[in-house]
Structure formats: structure tokens, C-alpha cells
Amino acid sequence: MRDVLYLELIEQAEALLKPHRIEVLRQLAQPRSCTEVASRLDQTPQRVYYHVKKLVEVGLVEQVAERKVRAITEGVYQAVARRYWLSPRLVGRVGDQAVLGYLVDLMEQAQEDIAALDRTAPELPSVGVSGSIRVPPDRRDEFFADLRTTLQELFTRHGGAEGDAFTLLVACYPKETTDE
């Protein structure tokens, strides 16, 4: 397994723009079958296989073994890298619908995750931040680069294997303006 895979193909970026695929990919940091991943994610093996198949097609996952389970041959899959870096050339080239679809998927996943929290727990450490930013069109690339750098620094600084696990979602989308 490589440490970093630099993504330069639009198909690879679009395959990653699905929260469920990202979760499947995380589970495949270790070699696992679709049945094992499904069990860990509380999903059906068929749903996991669908996502694994897409990840294999674009070269983000590979089949590393096969094994017999009863009368069926089961594939064992593993992610090809620990981390993935998106080429700056792809930013803005991934179709708007894919990006907007990814944002909708992220929001749906956040709703599912939040709804599943134990609201009777004495402490649910969380934070919510919202705001509006105005960026002139000629400085948009600079803004997105700053945002990526800031988030990457945060992930690097707090990305260890120990401690409480949190999900961080950041969404940046154009706001329709109304004439007031």
C-alpha cells in the first residue's frame, strides 16, 4: 500500500465524492471482504460491493486475495493508499452536479450521524460554525487554496490514531443573493 496517491483523473475524484465510498475506503485500509466491511458499517454486502466495484474501476482499491466461504469465492480488497491528494488541476473541473451532489450526500450523512447520537449522554462535545464570506471572482482560487491549507494543517495536527473520533464537515457553496 502506498502512503499517498496523487489523484489526477476526474473519475477518481468523482468516485471519492460520496461519503459512503469514503467510509468503505477507510475500512479497506486493512484487507477485508465486502461482507466484513458491511458488518463494520452496518450495511448490506451488496451495497458495499457496489461501492468497492466503483473504487476498483478507478484504481483506488484493488483485490488482494480470494477465499472460499462455503461454496462462494469471496474477494478480499484493500485501498491502494493510506491518503489521497487531489490535484489542484481537478478543482473546478469536477462537474458541478457531482460537487453539489457530494454536498447533498454530506448533509444527509451528517443528519444520519447526528440523529444516531445518544442525546441522553451527559456530554456531547460538538461545535457548529456558520458564516458568509465574500470573495471577488479573481481571488476565488486563492481563497480555496487558503481553505485547503488551513484544513490540511488541522487534519495533520489532530489526525492521530488515539483519542475521541470526530467527523468534520466543511461545506462551501455559492449563496444566492437577493435584492433588498
XYZ file of N, CA and C in Angstrom:
540
model
N 0.852 -1.171 0.000
C 0.000 0.000 0.000
C 0.903 1.241 0.000
N 0.581 2.168 -0.888
C 1.327 3.416 -0.962
C 0.902 4.343 0.174
N 1.761 5.259 0.534
C 1.406 6.223 1.576
C 0.432 7.259 1.019
N 0.737 7.815 -0.166
C -0.095 8.856 -0.772
C -0.314 8.524 -2.243
N -1.545 8.679 -2.699
C -1.858 8.568 -4.122
C -2.332 9.936 -4.581
N -1.653 10.480 -5.548
C -1.978 11.788 -6.102
C -3.019 11.588 -7.188
N -4.206 12.126 -6.989
C -5.308 11.917 -7.924
C -5.304 12.986 -9.002
N -5.180 12.535 -10.247
C -5.173 13.459 -11.374
C -6.305 13.184 -12.353
N -7.060 12.120 -12.116
C -8.156 11.754 -13.014
C -9.489 12.190 -12.426
N -10.295 12.821 -13.249
C -11.611 13.283 -12.794
C -12.435 12.120 -12.262
N -12.336 10.961 -12.901
C -13.116 9.794 -12.466
C -12.759 9.393 -11.033
N -11.493 9.512 -10.683
C -11.078 9.174 -9.321
C -11.665 10.164 -8.323
N -11.598 11.443 -8.643
C -12.146 12.459 -7.742
C -13.650 12.274 -7.580
N -14.345 12.035 -8.683
C -15.792 11.852 -8.600
C -16.160 10.605 -7.798
N -15.335 9.558 -7.895
C -15.605 8.346 -7.119
C -15.488 8.617 -5.627
N -14.609 9.522 -5.253
C -14.431 9.855 -3.837
C -15.477 10.840 -3.330
N -16.221 11.459 -4.210
C -17.202 12.467 -3.791
C -18.501 11.837 -3.304
N -18.374 10.764 -2.576
C -19.525 10.083 -1.971
C -19.124 9.681 -0.561
N -19.774 10.214 0.457
C -19.392 9.878 1.834
C -19.369 8.376 2.116
N -20.303 7.618 1.554
C -20.321 6.175 1.803
C -19.086 5.503 1.229
N -18.618 5.992 0.072
C -17.404 5.415 -0.514
C -16.187 5.750 0.329
N -16.167 6.927 0.887
C -15.043 7.301 1.753
C -15.005 6.383 2.967
N -16.163 6.071 3.536
C -16.215 5.163 4.682
C -15.754 3.763 4.293
N -16.178 3.299 3.133
C -15.734 1.990 2.646
C -14.220 2.005 2.453
N -13.704 3.061 1.851
C -12.269 3.181 1.615
C -11.496 3.166 2.937
N -12.020 3.841 3.947
C -11.360 3.833 5.264
C -11.304 2.417 5.829
N -12.368 1.664 5.658
C -12.395 0.292 6.165
C -11.403 -0.594 5.428
N -11.100 -0.227 4.194
C -10.190 -1.039 3.383
C -8.726 -0.640 3.563
N -8.432 0.092 4.629
C -7.034 0.346 4.982
C -6.370 -0.984 5.318
N -7.173 -1.930 5.782
C -6.745 -3.307 6.026
C -7.472 -4.193 5.017
N -6.855 -5.272 4.562
C -7.547 -6.162 3.625
C -8.828 -6.721 4.256
N -9.937 -6.560 3.551
C -11.223 -7.048 4.051
C -12.122 -7.425 2.881
N -13.045 -8.305 3.161
C -14.063 -8.654 2.174
C -15.209 -7.650 2.274
N -16.061 -7.637 1.264
C -17.231 -6.756 1.292
C -18.147 -7.118 2.456
N -18.230 -8.395 2.780
C -19.060 -8.839 3.906
C -18.516 -8.284 5.214
N -17.202 -8.309 5.382
C -16.596 -7.773 6.606
C -16.815 -6.265 6.713
N -16.633 -5.554 5.612
C -16.847 -4.106 5.615
C -18.309 -3.801 5.907
N -19.198 -4.547 5.287
C -20.635 -4.333 5.506
C -20.998 -4.498 6.969
N -20.438 -5.500 7.596
C -20.706 -5.743 9.005
C -20.212 -4.577 9.860
N -19.044 -4.066 9.549
C -18.457 -2.957 10.325
C -19.232 -1.661 10.123
N -19.827 -1.478 8.950
C -20.546 -0.244 8.634
C -22.060 -0.385 8.781
N -22.508 -1.575 9.197
C -23.944 -1.847 9.346
C -24.687 -1.569 8.030
N -24.130 -2.131 6.941
C -24.725 -2.014 5.617
C -24.849 -3.408 5.018
N -25.517 -3.500 3.891
C -25.620 -4.796 3.220
C -24.345 -5.043 2.414
N -23.951 -6.317 2.288
C -22.779 -6.624 1.456
C -22.953 -6.151 0.007
N -24.173 -6.205 -0.497
C -24.422 -5.771 -1.876
C -24.130 -4.280 -2.043
N -24.548 -3.477 -1.067
C -24.295 -2.037 -1.150
C -22.793 -1.759 -1.084
N -22.106 -2.429 -0.197
C -20.660 -2.250 -0.081
C -19.977 -2.698 -1.369
N -20.394 -3.842 -1.919
C -19.780 -4.337 -3.155
C -19.947 -3.326 -4.287
N -21.108 -2.681 -4.359
C -21.347 -1.660 -5.381
C -20.280 -0.566 -5.278
N -20.032 -0.068 -4.070
C -19.047 0.989 -3.874
C -17.625 0.480 -4.117
N -17.324 -0.727 -3.664
C -15.994 -1.308 -3.879
C -15.737 -1.458 -5.379
N -16.727 -1.925 -6.102
C -16.588 -2.100 -7.549
C -16.236 -0.770 -8.219
N -16.906 0.305 -7.820
C -16.608 1.634 -8.385
C -15.188 2.081 -8.026
N -14.780 1.826 -6.781
C -13.434 2.209 -6.343
C -12.358 1.398 -7.059
N -12.642 0.131 -7.340
C -11.708 -0.708 -8.097
C -11.594 -0.182 -9.529
N -12.723 0.178 -10.131
C -12.744 0.655 -11.520
C -11.840 1.866 -11.732
N -11.740 2.734 -10.730
C -10.937 3.949 -10.892
C -9.553 3.837 -10.251
N -9.202 2.644 -9.756
C -7.858 2.399 -9.262
C -7.576 2.851 -7.844
N -8.612 3.020 -7.026
C -8.411 3.425 -5.636
C -8.393 2.241 -4.685
N -8.889 1.112 -5.148
C -8.940 -0.133 -4.367
C -8.520 -1.255 -5.305
N -7.888 -2.287 -4.744
C -7.546 -3.449 -5.558
C -7.892 -4.728 -4.807
N -8.191 -5.744 -5.588
C -8.430 -7.055 -4.986
C -7.067 -7.653 -4.680
N -6.871 -8.068 -3.411
C -5.560 -8.578 -2.993
C -5.572 -10.079 -2.735
N -6.763 -10.653 -2.653
C -6.851 -12.104 -2.408
C -8.261 -12.580 -2.712
N -8.387 -13.895 -2.727
C -9.695 -14.554 -2.828
C -9.722 -15.653 -1.792
N -10.910 -15.942 -1.307
C -11.040 -17.056 -0.373
C -12.406 -17.699 -0.561
N -12.445 -18.982 -0.238
C -13.698 -19.740 -0.322
C -14.461 -19.598 0.987
N -15.706 -19.184 0.870
C -16.606 -19.133 2.021
C -17.807 -19.976 1.612
N -17.884 -21.139 2.227
C -18.846 -22.165 1.815
C -18.601 -22.476 0.346
N -19.569 -22.298 -0.514
C -19.371 -22.625 -1.930
C -19.101 -21.386 -2.775
N -18.893 -20.265 -2.120
C -18.733 -18.999 -2.840
C -17.298 -18.496 -2.710
N -16.768 -17.984 -3.818
C -15.460 -17.337 -3.783
C -15.681 -15.874 -3.452
N -15.004 -15.426 -2.397
C -15.170 -14.053 -1.909
C -13.872 -13.290 -2.141
N -13.984 -12.072 -2.688
C -12.811 -11.242 -2.893
C -12.417 -10.517 -1.621
N -11.124 -10.314 -1.460
C -10.590 -9.521 -0.356
C -9.951 -8.295 -1.004
N -10.335 -7.123 -0.521
C -9.925 -5.868 -1.148
C -9.130 -5.001 -0.170
N -8.315 -4.106 -0.747
C -7.566 -3.175 0.076
C -7.395 -1.870 -0.701
N -7.421 -0.766 0.023
C -7.152 0.542 -0.571
C -5.716 0.545 -1.094
N -5.467 1.261 -2.164
C -4.122 1.292 -2.738
C -3.224 2.295 -2.027
N -3.813 3.184 -1.207
C -3.012 4.188 -0.499
C -3.646 4.515 0.844
N -2.820 5.058 1.733
C -3.323 5.491 3.041
C -4.016 6.851 2.943
N -3.488 7.705 2.058
C -4.033 9.050 1.883
C -4.134 9.365 0.403
N -5.031 10.294 0.102
C -5.261 10.690 -1.284
C -5.185 12.209 -1.377
N -4.440 12.681 -2.363
C -4.319 14.112 -2.595
C -4.937 14.426 -3.945
N -5.786 15.438 -3.960
C -6.476 15.840 -5.172
C -5.643 16.900 -5.892
N -5.338 16.645 -7.145
C -4.574 17.593 -7.943
C -5.332 18.918 -8.032
N -4.626 20.035 -7.828
C -5.283 21.340 -7.968
C -5.870 21.548 -9.363
N -5.321 20.853 -10.367
C -5.873 20.968 -11.721
C -7.295 20.449 -11.814
N -7.672 19.549 -10.916
C -9.017 18.985 -10.947
C -10.049 19.901 -10.302
N -9.601 20.772 -9.412
C -10.539 21.655 -8.734
C -11.193 22.542 -9.783
N -12.485 22.544 -9.790
C -13.226 23.305 -10.791
C -13.527 22.508 -12.044
N -12.840 21.377 -12.248
C -13.110 20.549 -13.420
C -14.087 19.439 -13.105
N -14.169 19.060 -11.840
C -15.142 18.045 -11.469
C -16.501 18.673 -11.674
N -17.382 17.972 -12.340
C -18.677 18.528 -12.713
C -19.430 19.149 -11.550
N -20.068 20.297 -11.797
C -20.821 20.989 -10.750
C -21.840 20.071 -10.107
N -22.513 19.253 -10.900
C -23.524 18.364 -10.338
C -22.905 17.363 -9.372
N -21.703 16.878 -9.717
C -21.030 15.935 -8.818
C -20.676 16.620 -7.513
N -20.162 17.839 -7.582
C -19.790 18.566 -6.375
C -21.031 18.869 -5.557
N -22.079 19.365 -6.192
C -23.306 19.662 -5.458
C -23.928 18.380 -4.911
N -23.857 17.311 -5.675
C -24.362 16.023 -5.186
C -23.579 15.554 -3.975
N -22.278 15.796 -3.980
C -21.439 15.437 -2.841
C -21.853 16.229 -1.608
N -22.108 17.528 -1.775
C -22.559 18.338 -0.640
C -23.880 17.820 -0.079
N -24.803 17.456 -0.958
C -26.086 16.903 -0.502
C -25.843 15.594 0.243
N -24.970 14.734 -0.303
C -24.642 13.469 0.374
C -24.023 13.723 1.742
N -23.130 14.724 1.831
C -22.511 15.053 3.114
C -23.556 15.488 4.136
N -24.479 16.320 3.699
C -25.506 16.807 4.620
C -26.409 15.653 5.081
N -26.735 14.749 4.164
C -27.546 13.583 4.538
C -26.798 12.713 5.540
N -25.498 12.508 5.308
C -24.709 11.701 6.234
C -24.636 12.372 7.599
N -24.463 13.696 7.621
C -24.421 14.427 8.894
C -25.744 14.279 9.631
N -26.853 14.368 8.913
C -28.163 14.203 9.552
C -28.298 12.809 10.158
N -27.873 11.782 9.420
C -27.932 10.409 9.940
C -27.062 10.262 11.178
N -25.844 10.786 11.112
C -24.913 10.669 12.237
C -25.441 11.379 13.473
N -25.946 12.583 13.291
C -26.444 13.367 14.429
C -27.686 12.714 15.019
N -28.554 12.205 14.159
C -29.765 11.540 14.653
C -29.424 10.292 15.459
N -28.299 9.659 15.156
C -27.918 8.421 15.843
C -27.209 8.675 17.184
N -26.864 9.927 17.481
C -26.187 10.230 18.739
C -27.109 9.963 19.927
N -26.519 9.563 21.013
C -27.265 9.325 22.258
C -27.481 10.668 22.947
N -28.661 11.222 22.771
C -28.942 12.550 23.308
C -29.107 12.544 24.823
N -29.114 11.349 25.430
C -29.202 11.285 26.891
C -27.813 11.302 27.524
N -26.783 11.240 26.690
C -25.415 11.273 27.212
C -25.179 12.610 27.919
N -24.437 12.582 29.027
C -24.227 13.813 29.783
C -23.444 14.874 29.008
N -22.612 14.441 28.074
C -21.811 15.394 27.313
C -21.695 14.925 25.874
N -22.037 15.790 24.954
C -21.850 15.524 23.529
C -20.970 16.644 22.975
N -19.650 16.489 23.061
C -18.775 17.569 22.603
C -18.952 17.807 21.112
N -19.329 19.011 20.782
C -19.540 19.345 19.377
C -19.441 20.857 19.220
N -19.320 21.278 17.996
C -19.256 22.706 17.703
C -19.896 22.930 16.335
N -20.575 24.022 16.191
C -21.160 24.404 14.907
C -20.750 25.831 14.583
N -20.339 26.052 13.369
C -19.929 27.382 12.939
C -20.557 27.643 11.581
N -21.072 28.831 11.401
C -21.664 29.198 10.128
C -21.328 30.655 9.854
N -21.160 30.994 8.633
C -20.883 32.384 8.294
C -20.887 32.574 6.794
N -20.812 33.800 6.400
C -20.762 34.139 4.977
C -19.457 34.860 4.684
N -18.904 34.583 3.545
C -17.658 35.209 3.107
C -17.890 35.728 1.696
N -17.381 36.890 1.424
C -17.457 37.435 0.059
C -16.054 37.383 -0.548
N -15.961 36.757 -1.697
C -14.673 36.595 -2.362
C -14.813 37.092 -3.801
N -14.005 38.065 -4.177
C -14.050 38.514 -5.577
C -13.669 37.355 -6.502
N -14.284 37.266 -7.652
C -14.009 36.140 -8.564
C -12.531 35.943 -8.875
N -11.772 37.022 -8.982
C -10.357 36.884 -9.318
C -9.515 36.378 -8.145
N -10.105 36.267 -6.938
C -9.374 35.761 -5.769
C -9.946 34.436 -5.273
N -10.876 33.863 -6.030
C -11.532 32.620 -5.622
C -10.536 31.479 -5.459
N -9.621 31.311 -6.412
C -8.627 30.237 -6.318
C -7.764 30.401 -5.069
N -7.388 31.638 -4.764
C -6.582 31.918 -3.573
C -7.355 31.545 -2.301
N -8.637 31.898 -2.265
C -9.472 31.565 -1.104
C -9.550 30.051 -0.898
N -9.835 29.305 -1.964
C -9.942 27.851 -1.837
C -8.597 27.226 -1.448
N -7.504 27.763 -1.962
C -6.174 27.257 -1.582
C -5.925 27.504 -0.095
N -6.275 28.703 0.399
C -6.126 29.005 1.825
C -6.970 28.061 2.677
N -8.198 27.817 2.244
C -9.101 26.931 2.988
C -8.532 25.512 3.040
N -8.062 24.999 1.897
C -7.477 23.655 1.855
C -6.244 23.567 2.755
N -5.380 24.566 2.693
C -4.158 24.561 3.505
C -4.495 24.571 4.995
N -5.419 25.420 5.383
C -5.816 25.512 6.791
C -6.388 24.197 7.288
N -7.261 23.596 6.501
C -7.866 22.319 6.909
C -6.824 21.203 6.939
N -5.922 21.174 5.955
C -4.897 20.136 5.932
C -3.996 20.244 7.156
N -3.667 21.467 7.559
C -2.865 21.661 8.768
C -3.612 21.137 9.999
N -4.911 21.406 10.067
C -5.730 20.930 11.184
C -5.776 19.402 11.207
N -5.995 18.787 10.041
C -6.052 17.324 9.962
C -4.704 16.709 10.339
N -3.627 17.328 9.908
C -2.293 16.810 10.212
C -2.007 16.910 11.712
N -2.338 18.049 12.300
C -2.061 18.280 13.716
C -2.884 17.377 14.624
N -4.124 17.076 14.236
C -5.022 16.307 15.103
C -5.419 14.961 14.493
N -4.637 14.446 13.579
C -5.018 13.246 12.852
C -4.454 11.955 13.393
N -4.106 11.916 14.674
C -3.531 10.703 15.252
C -4.543 9.578 15.366
N -4.060 8.427 15.792
C -4.900 7.238 15.903
C -5.557 7.114 17.278
N -5.170 7.968 18.226
C -5.700 7.864 19.579
C -6.647 9.012 19.871
N -7.534 8.795 20.839
C -8.456 9.847 21.257
C -9.838 9.651 20.685
N -10.712 10.589 21.005
C -12.092 10.536 20.519
C -12.127 10.835 19.022
N -12.948 10.096 18.318
C -13.095 10.312 16.879
C -14.214 11.321 16.627
N -13.954 12.282 15.767
C -14.945 13.279 15.380
C -15.032 13.312 13.864
N -16.170 13.713 13.362
C -16.337 13.961 11.941
C -16.353 15.465 11.748
N -15.597 15.941 10.785
C -15.561 17.358 10.466
C -16.082 17.519 9.041
N -17.146 18.273 8.894
C -17.695 18.558 7.574
C -17.547 20.042 7.318
N -16.993 20.399 6.184
C -16.889 21.792 5.786
C -17.532 21.889 4.418
N -18.482 22.764 4.297
C -19.158 22.962 3.015
C -19.024 24.420 2.611
N -18.640 24.643 1.395
C -18.531 25.995 0.866
C -19.282 25.994 -0.458
N -20.315 26.792 -0.526
C -21.137 26.814 -1.733
C -21.610 28.237 -1.986
N -21.920 28.566 -3.232
C -22.355 29.928 -3.532
C -23.727 30.205 -2.909
N -23.868 31.394 -2.390
C -25.139 31.799 -1.794
C -25.854 32.704 -2.784
N -27.108 32.374 -3.009
C -27.891 33.238 -3.894
C -28.101 34.564 -3.210
N -27.918 35.620 -3.950
C -28.142 36.944 -3.373
C -29.527 37.412 -3.752
N -30.118 38.119 -2.817
C -31.442 38.698 -3.099
C -31.308 40.204 -3.063
N -32.031 40.848 -3.911
C -32.027 42.306 -3.910
C -32.904 42.783 -2.785
N -32.321 43.556 -1.890
C -33.082 44.058 -0.743
C -33.278 45.534 -0.856
